[in-house]
Every structure is written in structure tokens, then in C-alpha cells.
XYZ file of C-alpha atoms in Angstrom:
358
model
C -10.025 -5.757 4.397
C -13.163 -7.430 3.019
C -13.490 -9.853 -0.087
C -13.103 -13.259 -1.615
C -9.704 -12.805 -1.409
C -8.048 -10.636 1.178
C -4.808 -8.410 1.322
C -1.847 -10.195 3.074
C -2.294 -5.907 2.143
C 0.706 -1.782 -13.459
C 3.517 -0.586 -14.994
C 6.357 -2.398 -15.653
C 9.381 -0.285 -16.112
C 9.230 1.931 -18.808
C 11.203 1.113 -22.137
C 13.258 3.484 -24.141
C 12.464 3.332 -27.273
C 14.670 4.994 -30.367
C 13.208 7.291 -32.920
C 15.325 7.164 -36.180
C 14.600 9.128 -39.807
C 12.777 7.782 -42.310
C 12.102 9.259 -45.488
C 10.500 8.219 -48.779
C 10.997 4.573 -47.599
C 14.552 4.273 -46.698
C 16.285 4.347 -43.461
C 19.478 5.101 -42.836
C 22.032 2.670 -41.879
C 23.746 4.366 -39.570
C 20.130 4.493 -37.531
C 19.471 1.211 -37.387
C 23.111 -0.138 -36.281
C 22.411 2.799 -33.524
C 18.611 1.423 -32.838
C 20.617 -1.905 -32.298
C 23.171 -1.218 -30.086
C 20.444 0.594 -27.979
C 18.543 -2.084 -27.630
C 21.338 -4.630 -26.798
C 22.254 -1.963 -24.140
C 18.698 -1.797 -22.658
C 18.494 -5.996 -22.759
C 21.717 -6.185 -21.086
C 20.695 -3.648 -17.941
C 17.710 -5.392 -17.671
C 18.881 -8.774 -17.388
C 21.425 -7.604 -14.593
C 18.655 -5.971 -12.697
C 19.322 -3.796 -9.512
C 20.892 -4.541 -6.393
C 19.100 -4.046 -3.355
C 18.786 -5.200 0.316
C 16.552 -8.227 1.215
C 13.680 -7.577 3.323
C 11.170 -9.869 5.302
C 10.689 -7.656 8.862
C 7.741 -6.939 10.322
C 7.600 -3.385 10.862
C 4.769 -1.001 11.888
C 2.773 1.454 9.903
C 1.237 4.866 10.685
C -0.126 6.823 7.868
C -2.458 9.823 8.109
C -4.501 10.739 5.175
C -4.051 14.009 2.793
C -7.292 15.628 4.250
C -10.315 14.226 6.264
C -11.306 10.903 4.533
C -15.356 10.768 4.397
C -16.456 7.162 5.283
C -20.437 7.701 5.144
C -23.404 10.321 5.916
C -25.855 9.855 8.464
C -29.242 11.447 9.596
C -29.409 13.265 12.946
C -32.538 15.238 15.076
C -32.325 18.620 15.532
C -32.926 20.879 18.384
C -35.990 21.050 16.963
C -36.695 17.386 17.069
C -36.643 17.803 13.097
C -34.941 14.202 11.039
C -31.754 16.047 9.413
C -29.531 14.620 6.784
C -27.554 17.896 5.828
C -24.275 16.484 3.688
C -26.971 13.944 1.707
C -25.929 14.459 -2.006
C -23.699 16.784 -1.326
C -20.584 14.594 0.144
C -19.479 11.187 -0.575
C -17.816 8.164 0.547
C -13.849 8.376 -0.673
C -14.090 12.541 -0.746
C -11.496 13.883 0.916
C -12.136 17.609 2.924
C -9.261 19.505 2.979
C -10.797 23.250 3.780
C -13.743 24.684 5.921
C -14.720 28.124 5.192
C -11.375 28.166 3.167
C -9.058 27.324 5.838
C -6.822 24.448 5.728
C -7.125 21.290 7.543
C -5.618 18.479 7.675
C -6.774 16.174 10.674
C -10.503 14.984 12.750
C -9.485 17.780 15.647
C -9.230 20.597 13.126
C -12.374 19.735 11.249
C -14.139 19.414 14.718
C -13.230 23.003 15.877
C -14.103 24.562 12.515
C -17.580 23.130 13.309
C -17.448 23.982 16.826
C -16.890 27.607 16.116
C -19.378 28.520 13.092
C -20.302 32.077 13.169
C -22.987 31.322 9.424
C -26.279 29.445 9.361
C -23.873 27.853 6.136
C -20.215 26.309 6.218
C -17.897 25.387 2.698
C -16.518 22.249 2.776
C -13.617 22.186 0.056
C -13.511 18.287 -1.392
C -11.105 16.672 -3.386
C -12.580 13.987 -5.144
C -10.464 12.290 -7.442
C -8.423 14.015 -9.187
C -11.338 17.315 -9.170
C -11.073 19.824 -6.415
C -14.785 21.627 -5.755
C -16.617 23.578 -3.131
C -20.327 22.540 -1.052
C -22.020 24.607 0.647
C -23.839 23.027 3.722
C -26.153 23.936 6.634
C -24.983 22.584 10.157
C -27.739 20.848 11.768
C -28.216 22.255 15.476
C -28.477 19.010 17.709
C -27.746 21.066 21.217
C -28.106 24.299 22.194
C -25.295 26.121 20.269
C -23.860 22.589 19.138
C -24.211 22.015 15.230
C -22.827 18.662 13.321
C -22.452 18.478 9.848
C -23.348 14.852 9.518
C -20.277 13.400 8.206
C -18.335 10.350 9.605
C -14.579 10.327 8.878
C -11.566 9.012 9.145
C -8.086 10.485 8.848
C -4.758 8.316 9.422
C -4.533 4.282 9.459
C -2.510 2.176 11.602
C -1.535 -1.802 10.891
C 1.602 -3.860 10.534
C 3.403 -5.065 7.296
C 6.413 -6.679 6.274
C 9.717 -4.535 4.430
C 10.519 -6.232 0.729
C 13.305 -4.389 -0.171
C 15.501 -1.188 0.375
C 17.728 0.451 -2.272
C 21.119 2.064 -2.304
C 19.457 5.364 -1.436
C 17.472 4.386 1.479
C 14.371 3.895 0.106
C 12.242 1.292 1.010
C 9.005 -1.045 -0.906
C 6.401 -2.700 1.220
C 2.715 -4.445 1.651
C 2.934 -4.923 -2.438
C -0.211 -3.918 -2.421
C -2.117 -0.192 -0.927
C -3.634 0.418 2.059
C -7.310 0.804 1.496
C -9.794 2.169 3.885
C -11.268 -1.050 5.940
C -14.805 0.880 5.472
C -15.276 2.109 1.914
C -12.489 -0.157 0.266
C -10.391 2.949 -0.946
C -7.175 3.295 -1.598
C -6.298 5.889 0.482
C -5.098 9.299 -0.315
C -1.649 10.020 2.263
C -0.111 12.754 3.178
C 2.621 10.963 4.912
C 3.352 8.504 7.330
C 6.017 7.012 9.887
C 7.641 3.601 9.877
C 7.646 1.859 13.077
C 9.576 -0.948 14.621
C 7.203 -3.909 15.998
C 6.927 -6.462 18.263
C 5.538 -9.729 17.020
C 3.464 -10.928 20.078
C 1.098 -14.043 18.277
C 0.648 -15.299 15.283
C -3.156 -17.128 14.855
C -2.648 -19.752 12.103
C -5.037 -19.767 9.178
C -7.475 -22.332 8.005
C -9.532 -22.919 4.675
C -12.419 -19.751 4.522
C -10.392 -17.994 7.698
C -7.002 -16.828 6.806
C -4.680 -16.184 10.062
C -3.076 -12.902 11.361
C 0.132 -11.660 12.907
C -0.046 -9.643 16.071
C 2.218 -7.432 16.974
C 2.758 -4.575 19.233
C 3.789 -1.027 18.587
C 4.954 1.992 20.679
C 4.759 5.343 19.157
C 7.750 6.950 19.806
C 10.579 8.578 18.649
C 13.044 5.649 19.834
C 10.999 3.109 17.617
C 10.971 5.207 14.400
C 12.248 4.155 11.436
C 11.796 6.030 8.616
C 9.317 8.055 6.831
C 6.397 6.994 4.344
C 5.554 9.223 1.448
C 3.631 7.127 -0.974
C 0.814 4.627 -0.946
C 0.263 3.667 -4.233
C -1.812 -0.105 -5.682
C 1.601 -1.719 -5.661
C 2.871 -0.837 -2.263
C 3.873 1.697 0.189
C 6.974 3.352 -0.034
C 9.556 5.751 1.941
C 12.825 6.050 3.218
C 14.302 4.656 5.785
C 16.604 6.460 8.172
C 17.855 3.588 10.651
C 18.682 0.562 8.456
C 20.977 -0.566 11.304
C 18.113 -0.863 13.493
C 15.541 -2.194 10.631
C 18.281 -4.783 9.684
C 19.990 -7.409 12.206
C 22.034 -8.426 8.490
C 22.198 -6.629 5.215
C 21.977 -9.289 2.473
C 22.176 -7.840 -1.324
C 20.168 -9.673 -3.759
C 19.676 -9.329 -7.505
C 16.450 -8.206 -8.633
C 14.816 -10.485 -11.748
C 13.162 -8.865 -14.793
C 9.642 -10.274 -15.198
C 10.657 -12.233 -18.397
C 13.107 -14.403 -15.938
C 10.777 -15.438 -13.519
C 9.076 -19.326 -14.152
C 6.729 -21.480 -12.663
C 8.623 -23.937 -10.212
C 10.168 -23.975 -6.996
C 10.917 -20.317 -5.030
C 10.967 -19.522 -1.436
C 9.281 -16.737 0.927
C 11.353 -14.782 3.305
C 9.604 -13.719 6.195
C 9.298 -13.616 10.172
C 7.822 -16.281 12.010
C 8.236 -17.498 15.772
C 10.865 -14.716 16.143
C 13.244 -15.623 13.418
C 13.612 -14.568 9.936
C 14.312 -17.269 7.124
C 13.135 -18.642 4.001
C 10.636 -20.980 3.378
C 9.662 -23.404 0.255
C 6.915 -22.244 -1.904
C 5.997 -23.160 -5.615
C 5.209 -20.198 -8.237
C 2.208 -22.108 -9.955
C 0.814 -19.176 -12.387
C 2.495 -16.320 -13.750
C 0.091 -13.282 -15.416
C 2.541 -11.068 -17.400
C -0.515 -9.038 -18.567
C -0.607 -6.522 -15.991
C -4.268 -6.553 -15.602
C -3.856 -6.331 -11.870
C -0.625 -4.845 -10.868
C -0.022 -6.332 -7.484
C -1.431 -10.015 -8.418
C 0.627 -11.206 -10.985
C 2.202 -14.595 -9.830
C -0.015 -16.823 -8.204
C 2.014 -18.998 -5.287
C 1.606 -21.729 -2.825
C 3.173 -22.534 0.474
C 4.487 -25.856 0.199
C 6.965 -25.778 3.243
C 5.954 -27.697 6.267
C 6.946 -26.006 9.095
C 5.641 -22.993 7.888
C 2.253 -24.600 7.228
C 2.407 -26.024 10.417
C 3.371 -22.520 12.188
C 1.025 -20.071 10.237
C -0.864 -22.538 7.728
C 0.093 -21.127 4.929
C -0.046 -17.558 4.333
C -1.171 -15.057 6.933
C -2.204 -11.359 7.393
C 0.800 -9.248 7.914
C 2.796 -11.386 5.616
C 2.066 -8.883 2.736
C 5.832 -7.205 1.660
C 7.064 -10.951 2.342
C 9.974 -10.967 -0.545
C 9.614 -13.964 -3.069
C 13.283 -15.174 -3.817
C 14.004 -17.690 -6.868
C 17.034 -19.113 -8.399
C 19.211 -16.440 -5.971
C 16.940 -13.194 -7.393
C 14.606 -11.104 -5.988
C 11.210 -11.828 -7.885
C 8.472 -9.751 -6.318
C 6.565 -10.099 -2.986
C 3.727 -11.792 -1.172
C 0.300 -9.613 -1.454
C -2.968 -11.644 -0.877
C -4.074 -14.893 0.255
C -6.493 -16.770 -1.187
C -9.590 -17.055 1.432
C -10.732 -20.466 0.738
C -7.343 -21.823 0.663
C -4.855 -20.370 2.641
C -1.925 -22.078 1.438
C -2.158 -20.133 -1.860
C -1.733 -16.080 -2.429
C -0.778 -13.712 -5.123
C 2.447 -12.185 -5.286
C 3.405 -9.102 -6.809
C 6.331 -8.539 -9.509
C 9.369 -6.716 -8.054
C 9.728 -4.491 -11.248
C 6.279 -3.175 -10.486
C 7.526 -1.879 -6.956
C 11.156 -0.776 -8.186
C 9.039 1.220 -10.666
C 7.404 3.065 -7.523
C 10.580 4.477 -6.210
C 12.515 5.785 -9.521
């Protein structure tokens, strides 16, 4: 993840809003004690807020990609000892193949055999780019005898470790606070689905000013260690269900969740996993954004707790998903840090990740 400002990894929840009659410039009466009511009612369910379980793990994070990502193009000699650049202006970084020759695929392998096996001087690639689905034709280049490449370097499933925010009633689960983007082409990157791992914290390397710090943890891929399912990876998170919350959570604590009019600058705390235990830790909420410019960087925080700026030095990679907690509500999560200063981050507001599973 490459920047100013690095990951640590926009709509707030939608109002309902009353249509009443009006005609000729009067409205009826009985509309606008009903308009009232409604909106006492929606006030009221929004200052309660919902319910949900307190994160701060670690966990691990396997996602493969709804296609074959493209990451870049690239020239190659032919058999013939011919300079070859057959995708050029055809393909580009962030398209997504999903077909060759219209059949299905869905991983590296499947795109490598369809190559492998050509039986046409052309091959069609089906893209999705955006939100527009099209078909290129393109010639293989031959680089070996019988052996043709397409030219096309790609990517298709990411692996990394994040921290749990929250989990609902119904098992599903907000992390990161902010998407996974491709560590080559800066995309947010299209899923098809994805597993959620348990980890194994092995080091943390402690951050400085213009070099924030990292967890490091291990994970095995196996069915013992799974731990749900992911399903979305969306600007303000990735999200999922989880099917073992016994072995996600050691203790289920409920918490509150605060409307974004509640939250204020002042004290708060962070909630994550450091030297093996999970606690809180002091922080200060300096800068609140209500505009929703930038859904996942709405509060601006900074660490003022000692020991944890003596463990980590402030915020670290891996830390994104870390749940920010103030006056005994759930207000959002950690998402970046700030590069040059690694005591401060952004933080994302929890009623732009409830909004993501609803």
C-alpha cells in the first residue's frame, strides 16, 4: 500500500423520509402530526443505535478476486526473434478477465491452460471493466515452439492480516474500515469471495516518523483455522460472516453503537491486540469530518497512551478494523496512519460500516 498516507488498510445510513399531500397550498393536519411522530421515531432509533459485539482480533485474510485481475502488459520476442506487445491497447491495468474463447474462468491456472491449449492464430478475452462487460480479440505471441503468451501479468486472490471491529446479532462481521486494494495498481479489488482465518501474532516492528510499523503474524490454511466467510470488499471495509465466534472471541462484550452526530472531539480509546493481549488504549479524537468526502477517513485520531507508543509507536499496519470506543459506544474504527507521524491515523465512522451489512 503506497502513498503519503498508508492503510492501517460514504453513506451514512439512509433516512426515511415522509411524503405527505399537498394541494393548492395547504397541508393537512393530520400529515404533519404523522410526519412528526415519524421523525421522533427515527431520532429515537438512532440515538439508541445497535448492539453488537466488540472486536479488536487479529485475524487472517484470504480473498480471491471475481476474475483474473490485470496488473500490467509487457513486450515479449517471438519465435521469430520479432519485439511483441500483443494485449497493448487492448487490455488494461484494473480489467478483470473472466472468459477465454467464452469459457469461464475464474483463477491464474485456468487462464494459463486456456492459453496453453489454443487451437486459433486469435483468442477472446471477455473483460469486465467497471461496471462494462466487452470482448478483445488478441493474437498469442509464439515465444517457444508451440508455446504462445498473451502478454498479460495478473493477479487473482490477496492474502494479509487485519483486525475484526465488530460482529452483529446475525453473525456478520465489519473489518480493515477501509478496502483491500491491489498493492500494484492501487485498485480496489473486485472479490468473489474469501475465507477468514485465525492468526498468530509472531512480531510487531514499532513505527517511527516517515516509517510506520507492521504486525506479523502467521497463518495456516486450513480447515481447523477457518473462521468464517468473506463476501464483500467494499471502500469502507470487508465484510462476511462468521461461523465460529467461540473461537474468534475469548469474551463476547456488547457495546452500543454511536450515531455520527454523538461522536466529539476529546478523549476515546483503541481496542486492539498487542504483545498477546487485547485491551484498550488512550487516544484523543482531534478532527471530526461529517462531510463524507472520504468515507473511511472521517475522524482524525492520535495515540496518546504510553505503553502503546512505547510497544508499537503509535499506530501500526494491521491495526486497521481496530474499534474506536468513546463515552461506553462504539464510534467507528482505526483505518490509516499518518506516514510522517505515526502517532496520528484516520478512523472510520461505525455507521458507515453498519451501513455495509444491512
Amino acid at each position: 500500500m503506497k502513498g503519503s498516507r498508508k492503510r492501517t488498510g460514504k453513506r451514512l445510513l439512509t433516512a426515511v423520509f415522509l411524503m405527505f399531500a399537498a394541494c393548492a397550498g395547504w397541508v393537512c393536519a393530520g400529515a404533519l402530526e404523522q410526519e412528526n411522530e415519524i421523525r421522533q421515531a427515527e431520532a429515537s432509533t438512532k440515538t439508541e443505535g445497535e448492539t453488537v459485539l466488540l472486536g479488536g482480533m487479529p485475524v487472517g485474510i484470504y480473498m480471491e478476486t471475481d476474475g483474473v485481475m490485470v496488473l500490467s502488459t509487457e513486450t515479449m520476442k517471438g519465435i521469430d526473434g520479432g519485439e511483441y506487445e500483443p494485449a497493448e491497447g487492448l487490455v488494461r491495468t484494473g480489467d478483470y478477465i473472466t472468459a477465454v474463447n467464452g469459457e469461464l474462468i475464474s483463477g491464474k491456472s485456468e487462464l494459463l491452460d486456456a492459453v496453453e491449449h489454443l487451437d486459433s492464430e486469435n483468442v477472446v478475452l471477455t473483460l469486465q471493466r467497471g461496471e462494462e462487460t466487452m470482448d478483445v480479440r488478441i493474437r498469442p505471441v509464439e515465444c517457444e515452439p508451440d508455446e504462445y503468451r498473451l502478454g498479460i501479468w495478473v493477479r487473482d486472490n490477496v492474502q494479509g492480516l487485519g483486525t475484526v471491529t465488530f460482529v452483529t446479532g446475525q453473525s456478520r462481521f465489519g473489518a480493515l474500515g477501509h478496502g483491500i486494494h491491489d498493492v500494484d495498481t492501487n485498485v480496489l479489488m473486485s472479490v468473489s469471495g474469501g475465507t477468514l482465518y485465525k492468526t498468530s501474532i509472531q512480531d510487531i516492528l514499532k513505527g517511527q516518523d516517515g516509517n510506520p510499523g507492521t504486525m506479523e503474524g502467521i497463518i495456516v490454511y486450513n480447515s481447523y483455522n477457518i473462521l468464517g466467510s468473506i463476501d464483500k470488499n467494499t471502500e469502507a471495509g470487508i465484510y462476511g460472516t462468521v461461523d465460529r465466534i467461540d473461537q474468534l472471541f475469548d469474551e463476547q462484550i456488547p457495546i452500543e453503537t454511536a450515531s455520527t452526530d454523538e461522536i466529539e472531539t476529546g478523549s476515546a480509546t483503541i481496542r486492539c491486540f498487542v504483545d498477546n493481549e487485547l485491551k484498550e488504549y488512550e487516544i484523543q479524537v482531534t478532527d471530526i469530518d461529517r462531510s463524507g468526502s472520504e468515507i473511511n477517513k472521517g475522524l482524525v485520531i492520535q495515540v496518546t497512551d504510553p505503553e502503546l507508543l512505547e510497544k508499537t509507536g503509535g499506530i501500526i499496519q494491521g491495526m486497521s478494523g481496530s474499534p474506536i470506543i468513546q463515552n461506553g459506544k462504539l464510534i467507528g474504527a482505526v483505518t490509516h496512519v499518518f506516514v510522517q507521524d505515526s502517532t496520528k491515523g484516520y478512523g472510520i465512522f461505525i455507521e458507515n460500516m453498519l451501513d455495509q451489512v444491512k
